CSV table of C-alpha atoms in Angstrom, one decimal:
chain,number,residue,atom,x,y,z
A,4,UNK,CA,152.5,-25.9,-35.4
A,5,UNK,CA,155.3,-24.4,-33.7
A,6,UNK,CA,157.3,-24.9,-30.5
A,7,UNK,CA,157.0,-22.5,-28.0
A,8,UNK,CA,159.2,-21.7,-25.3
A,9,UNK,CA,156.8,-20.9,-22.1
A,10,UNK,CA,159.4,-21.3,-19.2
A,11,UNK,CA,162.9,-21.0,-18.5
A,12,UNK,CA,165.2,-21.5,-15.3
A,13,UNK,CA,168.8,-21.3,-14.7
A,14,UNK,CA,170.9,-22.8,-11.6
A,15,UNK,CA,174.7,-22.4,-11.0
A,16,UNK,CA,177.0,-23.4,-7.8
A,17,UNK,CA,177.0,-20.8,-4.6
A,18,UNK,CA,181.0,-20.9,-4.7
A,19,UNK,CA,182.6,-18.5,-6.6
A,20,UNK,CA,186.0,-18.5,-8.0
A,21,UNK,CA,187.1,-14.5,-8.9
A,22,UNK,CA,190.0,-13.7,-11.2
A,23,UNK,CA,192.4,-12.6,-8.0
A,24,UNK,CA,191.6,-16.3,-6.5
A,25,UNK,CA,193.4,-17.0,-10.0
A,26,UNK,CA,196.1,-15.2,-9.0
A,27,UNK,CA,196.9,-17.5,-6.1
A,28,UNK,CA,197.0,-20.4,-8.2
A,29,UNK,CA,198.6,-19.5,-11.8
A,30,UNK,CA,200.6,-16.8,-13.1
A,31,UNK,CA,198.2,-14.3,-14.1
A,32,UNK,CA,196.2,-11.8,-13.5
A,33,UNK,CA,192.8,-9.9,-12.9
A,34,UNK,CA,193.9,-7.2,-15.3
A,35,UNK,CA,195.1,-9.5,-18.0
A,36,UNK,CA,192.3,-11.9,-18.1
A,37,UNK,CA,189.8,-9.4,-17.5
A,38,UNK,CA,191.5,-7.9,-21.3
A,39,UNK,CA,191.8,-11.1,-22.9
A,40,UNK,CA,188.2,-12.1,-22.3
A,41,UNK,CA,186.2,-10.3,-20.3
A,42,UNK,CA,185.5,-12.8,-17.6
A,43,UNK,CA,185.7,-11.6,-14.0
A,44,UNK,CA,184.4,-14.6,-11.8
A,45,UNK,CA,183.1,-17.8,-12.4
A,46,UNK,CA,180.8,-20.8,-10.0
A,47,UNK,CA,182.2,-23.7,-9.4
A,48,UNK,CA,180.5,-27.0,-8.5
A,49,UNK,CA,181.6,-28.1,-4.6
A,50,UNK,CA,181.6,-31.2,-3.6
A,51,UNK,CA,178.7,-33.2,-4.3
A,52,UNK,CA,177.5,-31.2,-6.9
A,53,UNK,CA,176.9,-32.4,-10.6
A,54,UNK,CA,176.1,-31.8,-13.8
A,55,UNK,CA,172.4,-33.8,-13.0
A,56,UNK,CA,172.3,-31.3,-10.3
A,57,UNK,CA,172.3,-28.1,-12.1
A,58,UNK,CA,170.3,-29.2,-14.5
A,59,UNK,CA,167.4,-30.4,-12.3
A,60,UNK,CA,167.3,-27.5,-10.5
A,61,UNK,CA,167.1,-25.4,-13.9
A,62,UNK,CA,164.4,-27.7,-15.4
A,63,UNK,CA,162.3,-27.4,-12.0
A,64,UNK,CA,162.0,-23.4,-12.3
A,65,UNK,CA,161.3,-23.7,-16.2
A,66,UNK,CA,158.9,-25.8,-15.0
A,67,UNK,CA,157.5,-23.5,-12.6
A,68,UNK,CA,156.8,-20.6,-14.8
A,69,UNK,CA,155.9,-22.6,-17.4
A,70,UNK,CA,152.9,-23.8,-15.2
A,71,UNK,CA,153.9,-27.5,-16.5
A,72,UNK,CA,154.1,-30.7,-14.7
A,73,UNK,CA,156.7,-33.0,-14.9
A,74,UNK,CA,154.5,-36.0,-15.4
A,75,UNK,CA,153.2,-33.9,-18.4
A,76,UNK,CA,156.7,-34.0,-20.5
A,77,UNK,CA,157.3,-35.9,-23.6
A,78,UNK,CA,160.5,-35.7,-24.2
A,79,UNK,CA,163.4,-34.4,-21.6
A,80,UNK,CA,166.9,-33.4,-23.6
A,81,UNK,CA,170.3,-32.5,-21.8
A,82,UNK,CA,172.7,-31.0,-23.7
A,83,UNK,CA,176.2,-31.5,-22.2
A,84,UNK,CA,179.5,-32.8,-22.2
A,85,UNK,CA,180.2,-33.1,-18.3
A,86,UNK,CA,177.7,-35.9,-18.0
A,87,UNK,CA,177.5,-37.6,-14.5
A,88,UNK,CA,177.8,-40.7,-16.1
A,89,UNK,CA,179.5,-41.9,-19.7
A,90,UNK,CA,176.1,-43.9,-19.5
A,91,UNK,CA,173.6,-43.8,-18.2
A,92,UNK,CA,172.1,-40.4,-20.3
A,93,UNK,CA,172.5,-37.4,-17.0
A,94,UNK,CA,168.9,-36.4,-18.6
A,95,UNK,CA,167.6,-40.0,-17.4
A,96,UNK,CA,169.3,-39.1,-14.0
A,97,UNK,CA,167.3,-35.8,-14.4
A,98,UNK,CA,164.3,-37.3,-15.2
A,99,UNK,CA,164.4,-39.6,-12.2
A,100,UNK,CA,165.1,-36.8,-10.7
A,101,UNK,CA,161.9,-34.8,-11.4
A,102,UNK,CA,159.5,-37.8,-11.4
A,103,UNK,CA,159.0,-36.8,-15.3
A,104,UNK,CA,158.2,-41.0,-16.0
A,105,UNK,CA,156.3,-40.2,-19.0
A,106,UNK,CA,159.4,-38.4,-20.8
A,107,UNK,CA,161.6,-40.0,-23.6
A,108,UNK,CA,164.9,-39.1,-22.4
A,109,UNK,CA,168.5,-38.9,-24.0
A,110,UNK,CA,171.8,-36.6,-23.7
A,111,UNK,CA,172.8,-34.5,-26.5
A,112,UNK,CA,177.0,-34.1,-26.7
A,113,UNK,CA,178.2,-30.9,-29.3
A,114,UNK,CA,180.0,-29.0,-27.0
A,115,UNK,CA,179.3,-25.2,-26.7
A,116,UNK,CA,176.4,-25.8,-29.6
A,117,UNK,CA,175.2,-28.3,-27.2
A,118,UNK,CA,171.9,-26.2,-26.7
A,119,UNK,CA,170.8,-24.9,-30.0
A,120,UNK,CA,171.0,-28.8,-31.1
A,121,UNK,CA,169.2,-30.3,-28.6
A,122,UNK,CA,166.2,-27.4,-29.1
A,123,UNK,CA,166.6,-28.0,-32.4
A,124,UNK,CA,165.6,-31.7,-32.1
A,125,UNK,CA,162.7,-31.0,-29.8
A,126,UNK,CA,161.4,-28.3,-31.7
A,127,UNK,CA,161.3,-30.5,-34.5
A,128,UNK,CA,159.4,-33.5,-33.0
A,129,UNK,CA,156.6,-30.9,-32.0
A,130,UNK,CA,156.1,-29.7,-35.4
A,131,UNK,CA,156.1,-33.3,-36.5
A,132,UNK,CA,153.6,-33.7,-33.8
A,133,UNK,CA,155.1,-36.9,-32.0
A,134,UNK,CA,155.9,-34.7,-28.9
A,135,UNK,CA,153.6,-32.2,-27.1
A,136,UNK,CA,156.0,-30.7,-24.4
A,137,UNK,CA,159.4,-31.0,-24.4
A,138,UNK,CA,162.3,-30.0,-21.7
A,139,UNK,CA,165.9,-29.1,-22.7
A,140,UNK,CA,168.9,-28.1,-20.9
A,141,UNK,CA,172.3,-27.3,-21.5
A,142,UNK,CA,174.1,-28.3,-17.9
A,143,UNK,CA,177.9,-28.6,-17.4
A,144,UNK,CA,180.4,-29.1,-14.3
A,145,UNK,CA,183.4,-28.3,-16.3
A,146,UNK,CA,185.1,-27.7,-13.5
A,147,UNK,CA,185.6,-31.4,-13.3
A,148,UNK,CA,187.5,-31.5,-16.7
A,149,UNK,CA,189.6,-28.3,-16.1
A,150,UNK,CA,193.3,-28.2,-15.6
A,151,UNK,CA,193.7,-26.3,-12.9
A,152,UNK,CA,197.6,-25.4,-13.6
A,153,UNK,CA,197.0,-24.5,-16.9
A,154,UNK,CA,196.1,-20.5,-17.2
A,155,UNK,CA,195.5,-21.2,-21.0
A,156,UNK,CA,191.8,-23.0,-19.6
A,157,UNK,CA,191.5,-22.9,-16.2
A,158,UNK,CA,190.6,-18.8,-16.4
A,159,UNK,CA,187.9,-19.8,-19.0
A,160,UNK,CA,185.0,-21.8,-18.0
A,161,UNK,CA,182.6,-22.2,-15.1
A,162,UNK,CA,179.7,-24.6,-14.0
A,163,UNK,CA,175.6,-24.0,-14.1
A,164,UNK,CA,172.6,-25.0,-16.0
A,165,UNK,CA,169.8,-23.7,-18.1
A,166,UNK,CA,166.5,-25.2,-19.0
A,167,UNK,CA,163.3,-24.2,-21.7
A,168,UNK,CA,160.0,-25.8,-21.6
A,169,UNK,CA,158.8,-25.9,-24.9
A,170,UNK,CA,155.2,-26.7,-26.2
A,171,UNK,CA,153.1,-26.7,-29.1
A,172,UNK,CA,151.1,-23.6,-29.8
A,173,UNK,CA,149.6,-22.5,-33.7
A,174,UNK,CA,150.0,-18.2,-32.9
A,175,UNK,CA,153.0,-18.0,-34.9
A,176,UNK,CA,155.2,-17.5,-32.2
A,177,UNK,CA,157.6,-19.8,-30.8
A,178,UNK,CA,161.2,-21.2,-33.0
A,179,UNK,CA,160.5,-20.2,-35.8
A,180,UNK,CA,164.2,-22.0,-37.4
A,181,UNK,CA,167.2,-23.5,-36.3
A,182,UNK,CA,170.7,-24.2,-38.3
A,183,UNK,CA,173.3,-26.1,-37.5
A,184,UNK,CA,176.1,-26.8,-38.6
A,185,UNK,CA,179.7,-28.6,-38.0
A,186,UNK,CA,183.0,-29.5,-39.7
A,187,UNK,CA,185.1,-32.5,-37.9
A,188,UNK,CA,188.3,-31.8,-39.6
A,189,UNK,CA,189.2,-29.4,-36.7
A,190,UNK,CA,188.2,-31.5,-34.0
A,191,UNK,CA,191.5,-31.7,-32.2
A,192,UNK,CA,191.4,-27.6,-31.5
A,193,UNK,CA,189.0,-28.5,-28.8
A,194,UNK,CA,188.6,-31.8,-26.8
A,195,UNK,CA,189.2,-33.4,-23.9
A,196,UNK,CA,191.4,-36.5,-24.8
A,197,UNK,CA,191.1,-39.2,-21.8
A,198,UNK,CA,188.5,-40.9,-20.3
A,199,UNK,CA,187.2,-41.9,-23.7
A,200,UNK,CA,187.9,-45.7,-25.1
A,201,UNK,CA,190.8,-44.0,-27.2
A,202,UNK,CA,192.4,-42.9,-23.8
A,203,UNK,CA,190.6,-45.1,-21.2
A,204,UNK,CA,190.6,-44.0,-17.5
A,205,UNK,CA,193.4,-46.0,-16.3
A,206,UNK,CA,196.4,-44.7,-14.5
A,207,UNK,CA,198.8,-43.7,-18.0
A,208,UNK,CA,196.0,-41.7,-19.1
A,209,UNK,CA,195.7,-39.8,-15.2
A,210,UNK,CA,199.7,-39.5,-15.5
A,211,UNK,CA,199.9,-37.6,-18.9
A,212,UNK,CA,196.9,-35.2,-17.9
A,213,UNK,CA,194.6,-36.4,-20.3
A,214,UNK,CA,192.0,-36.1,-18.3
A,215,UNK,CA,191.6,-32.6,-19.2
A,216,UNK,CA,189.9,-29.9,-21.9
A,217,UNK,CA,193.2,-29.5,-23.9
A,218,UNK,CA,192.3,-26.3,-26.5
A,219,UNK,CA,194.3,-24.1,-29.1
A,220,UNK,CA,192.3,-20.7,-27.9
A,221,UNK,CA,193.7,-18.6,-31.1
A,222,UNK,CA,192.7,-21.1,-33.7
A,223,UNK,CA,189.0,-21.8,-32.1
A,224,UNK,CA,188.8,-18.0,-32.0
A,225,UNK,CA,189.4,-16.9,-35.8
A,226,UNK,CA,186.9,-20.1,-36.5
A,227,UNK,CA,184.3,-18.6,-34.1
A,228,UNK,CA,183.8,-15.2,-34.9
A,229,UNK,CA,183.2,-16.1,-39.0
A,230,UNK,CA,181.0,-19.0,-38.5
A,231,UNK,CA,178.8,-17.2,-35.5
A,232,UNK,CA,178.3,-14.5,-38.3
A,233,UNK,CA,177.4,-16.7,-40.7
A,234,UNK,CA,175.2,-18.6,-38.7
A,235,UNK,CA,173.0,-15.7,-37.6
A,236,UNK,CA,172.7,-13.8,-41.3
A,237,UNK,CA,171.8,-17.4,-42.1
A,238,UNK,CA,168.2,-17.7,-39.4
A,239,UNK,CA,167.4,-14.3,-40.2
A,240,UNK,CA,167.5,-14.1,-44.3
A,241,UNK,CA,165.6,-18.0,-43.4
A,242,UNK,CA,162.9,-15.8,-42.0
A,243,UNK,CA,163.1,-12.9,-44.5
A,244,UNK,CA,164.6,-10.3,-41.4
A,245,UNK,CA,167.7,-8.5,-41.2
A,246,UNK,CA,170.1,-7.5,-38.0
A,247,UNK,CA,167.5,-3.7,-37.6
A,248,UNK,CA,164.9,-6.8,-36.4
A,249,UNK,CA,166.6,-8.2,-33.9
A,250,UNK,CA,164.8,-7.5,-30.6
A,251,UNK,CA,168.1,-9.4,-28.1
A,252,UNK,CA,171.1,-11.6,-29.4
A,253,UNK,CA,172.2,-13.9,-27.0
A,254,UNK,CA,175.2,-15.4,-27.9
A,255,UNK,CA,177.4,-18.6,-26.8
A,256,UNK,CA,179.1,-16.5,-23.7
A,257,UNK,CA,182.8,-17.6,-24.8
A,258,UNK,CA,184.9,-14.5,-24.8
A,259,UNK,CA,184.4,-10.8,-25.2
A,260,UNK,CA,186.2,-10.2,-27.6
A,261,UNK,CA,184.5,-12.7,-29.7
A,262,UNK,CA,180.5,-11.1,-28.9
A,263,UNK,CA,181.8,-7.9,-29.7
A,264,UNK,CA,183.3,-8.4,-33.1
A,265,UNK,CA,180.0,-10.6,-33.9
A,266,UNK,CA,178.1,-7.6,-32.6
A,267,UNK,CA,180.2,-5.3,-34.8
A,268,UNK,CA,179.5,-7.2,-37.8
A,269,UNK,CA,176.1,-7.5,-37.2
A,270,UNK,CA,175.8,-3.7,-36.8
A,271,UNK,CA,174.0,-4.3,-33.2
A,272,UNK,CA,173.8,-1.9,-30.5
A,273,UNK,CA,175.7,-2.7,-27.5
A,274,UNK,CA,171.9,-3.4,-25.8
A,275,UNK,CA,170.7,-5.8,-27.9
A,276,UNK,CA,173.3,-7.9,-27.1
A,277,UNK,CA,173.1,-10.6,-24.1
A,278,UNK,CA,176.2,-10.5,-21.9
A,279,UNK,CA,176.9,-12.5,-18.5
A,280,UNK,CA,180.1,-14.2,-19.1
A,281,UNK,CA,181.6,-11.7,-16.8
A,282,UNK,CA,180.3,-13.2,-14.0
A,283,UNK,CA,180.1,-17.3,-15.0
A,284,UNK,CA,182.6,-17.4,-17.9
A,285,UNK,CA,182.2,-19.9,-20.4
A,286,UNK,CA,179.3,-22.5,-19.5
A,287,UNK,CA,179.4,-24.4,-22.5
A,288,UNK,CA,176.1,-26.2,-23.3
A,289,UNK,CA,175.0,-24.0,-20.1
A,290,UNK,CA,175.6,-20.8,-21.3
A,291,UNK,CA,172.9,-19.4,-24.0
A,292,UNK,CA,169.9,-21.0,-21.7
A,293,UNK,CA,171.2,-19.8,-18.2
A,294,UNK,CA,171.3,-16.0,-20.0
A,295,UNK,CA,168.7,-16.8,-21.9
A,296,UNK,CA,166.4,-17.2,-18.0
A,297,UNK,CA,168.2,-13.6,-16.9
A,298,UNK,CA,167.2,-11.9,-19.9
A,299,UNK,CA,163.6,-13.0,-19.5
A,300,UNK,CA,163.0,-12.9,-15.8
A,301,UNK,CA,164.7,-9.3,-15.9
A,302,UNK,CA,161.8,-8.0,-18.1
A,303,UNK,CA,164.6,-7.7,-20.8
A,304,UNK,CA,162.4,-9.7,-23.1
A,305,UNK,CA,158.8,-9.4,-24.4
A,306,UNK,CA,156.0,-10.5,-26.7
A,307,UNK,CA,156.5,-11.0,-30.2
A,308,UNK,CA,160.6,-9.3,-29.6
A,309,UNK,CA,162.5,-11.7,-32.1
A,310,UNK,CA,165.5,-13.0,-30.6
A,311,UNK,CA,168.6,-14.7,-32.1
A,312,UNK,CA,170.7,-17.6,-30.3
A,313,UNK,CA,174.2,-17.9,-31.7
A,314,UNK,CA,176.4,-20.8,-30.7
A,315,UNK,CA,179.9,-22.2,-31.9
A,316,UNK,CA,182.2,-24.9,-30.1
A,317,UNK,CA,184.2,-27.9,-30.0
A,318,UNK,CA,183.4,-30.3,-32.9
A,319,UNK,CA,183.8,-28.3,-34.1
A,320,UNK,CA,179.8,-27.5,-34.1
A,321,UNK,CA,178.0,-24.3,-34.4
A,322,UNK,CA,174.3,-23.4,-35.3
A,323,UNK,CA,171.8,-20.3,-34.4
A,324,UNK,CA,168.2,-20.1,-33.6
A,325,UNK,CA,165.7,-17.7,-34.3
A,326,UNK,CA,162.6,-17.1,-32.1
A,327,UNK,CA,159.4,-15.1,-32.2
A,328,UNK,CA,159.2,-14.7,-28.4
């Protein structure tokens, strides 16, 4: 028994925020972030907007093409680190949200990886047979957590959602592995420092900016290229394939530069590899579902293709997923 994914959605904000709005607020450029990363615009969530928002809206048009009820879900994951709430779990907000009483429901925090972990937990309760449909999501509004002074970030990352309805189905499609992987020695190259009970939310902590993603770009990038290698030669030797079988890659969506050296060293054509983070930047948790629902409602996947996710963030975490679609 395998999980099978039979629906996806996507939601992100209407507001855009372009590389030349940039421009107007730090010093930089569309031209030099537009080298460095490849990002051109990004959504960002207005007022009144959240992380629960995005995420329901996602899970209702996964949902949707799935055919599936809400009532009918067992177990309702959301993958994020921009919860609504420290507690309760944004996938209980969610939940409430979609009237999905039956579903056991609980937030899933590893960053960028945030998505291949949480499918990796429901795919795993459906072979064990204690869940029959499942919903995951990867949903941020890191907006909320951005500096917006600080070009090192600011230029980065974006807000939107992504959601998979997975159920159990014996055809031998569906996830056919997932990996993952994470080494905590390098966890300051990545975090958000305040708001935690290290750094509570009191005025100190607002005063020092603490508040915010803080991130050493160079290091995180010479970590994320090896390991998102690694991680993919790792699901496809699990499943005795090799990079010729790979139907789409779809990638964490952090930087250019980063899915074109793992593409390199994968030996993929430019094609087979998923790219959107020119127009939402770096989604975190968000970002593999939210291209993963363009690929497939733009025909760019089909039965039986085998596609790779790839994922690597703070943590630092990273894992990969293979799938017989």
């Amino acid at each position: 028994m395998k999980a099978r994914i039979v629906g996806t959605g996507s939601a992100v904000p209407s507001k855009v925020l372009t590389n030349f709005d940039l421009e107007k607020m730090v010093d930089t450029s569309d031209e030099w972030i537009t080298t460095r990363t490849g990002i051109k615009e990004r959504r960002i969530a207005a007022d009144g907007e959240y992380t629960s928002t995005f995420a329901t809206q996602a899970a209702e048009r996964a949902l949707e093409m799935a055919g599936v009820a809400a009532a009918d879900i067992d177990l309702l994951i959301v993958a994020t680190i921009t919860p609504d709430f420290p507690f309760p779990a944004t996938a209980c907000v969610v939940q409430s949200n979609l009237k999905a009483a039956k579903a056991a429901a609980f937030d899933l925090s590893a960053a960028c990886s945030g998505f291949i972990y949480a499918l990796a937990q429901a795919s795993n309760a459906i072979r064990a047979g204690s869940v029959r449909k499942a919903l995951v999501i990867g949903a941020e509004a890191l907006s909320r957590i951005i500096d917006w002074t600080d070009r090192n970030t600011c230029l980065l990352f974006g807000d939107g959602a992504g959601a998979v309805v997975l159920e159990a189905c014996d055809d031998g499609r569906g996830v056919l592995s997932t990996h993952l992987h994470s080494d905590g020695s390098y966890w300051e190259l990545l975090y958000q420092p305040g708001c935690g009970n290290r750094n509570p939310a009191v005025q100190k902590t607002l005063d020092d900016r603490r508040i915010y993603l803080m991130m050493q770009g160079n290091e995180v990038f010479k970590l994320a290229v090896r390991a998102m290698e690694d991680a993919a030669l790792e699901a496809l030797d699990a499943n005795g394939l090799t990079p010729a079988d790979i139907s789409l890659f779809i990638p964490h969506q952090a930087n250019r530069r980063i899915i074109d050296a793992i593409g390199k060293r994968l030996g993929l054509p430019g094609e087979k590899v998923y790219v959107n983070l020119d127009r939402f930047g770096n989604t975190s948790a968000a970002s593999i579902p939210l291209a993963l629902d363009e690929a497939n409602r733009s025909g760019r996947i089909k039965p039986n293709d085998v596609v790779v996710f790839d994922a690597f963030g703070g943590g630092l975490t990273w894992g990969s997923a293979l799938v017989r679609w």
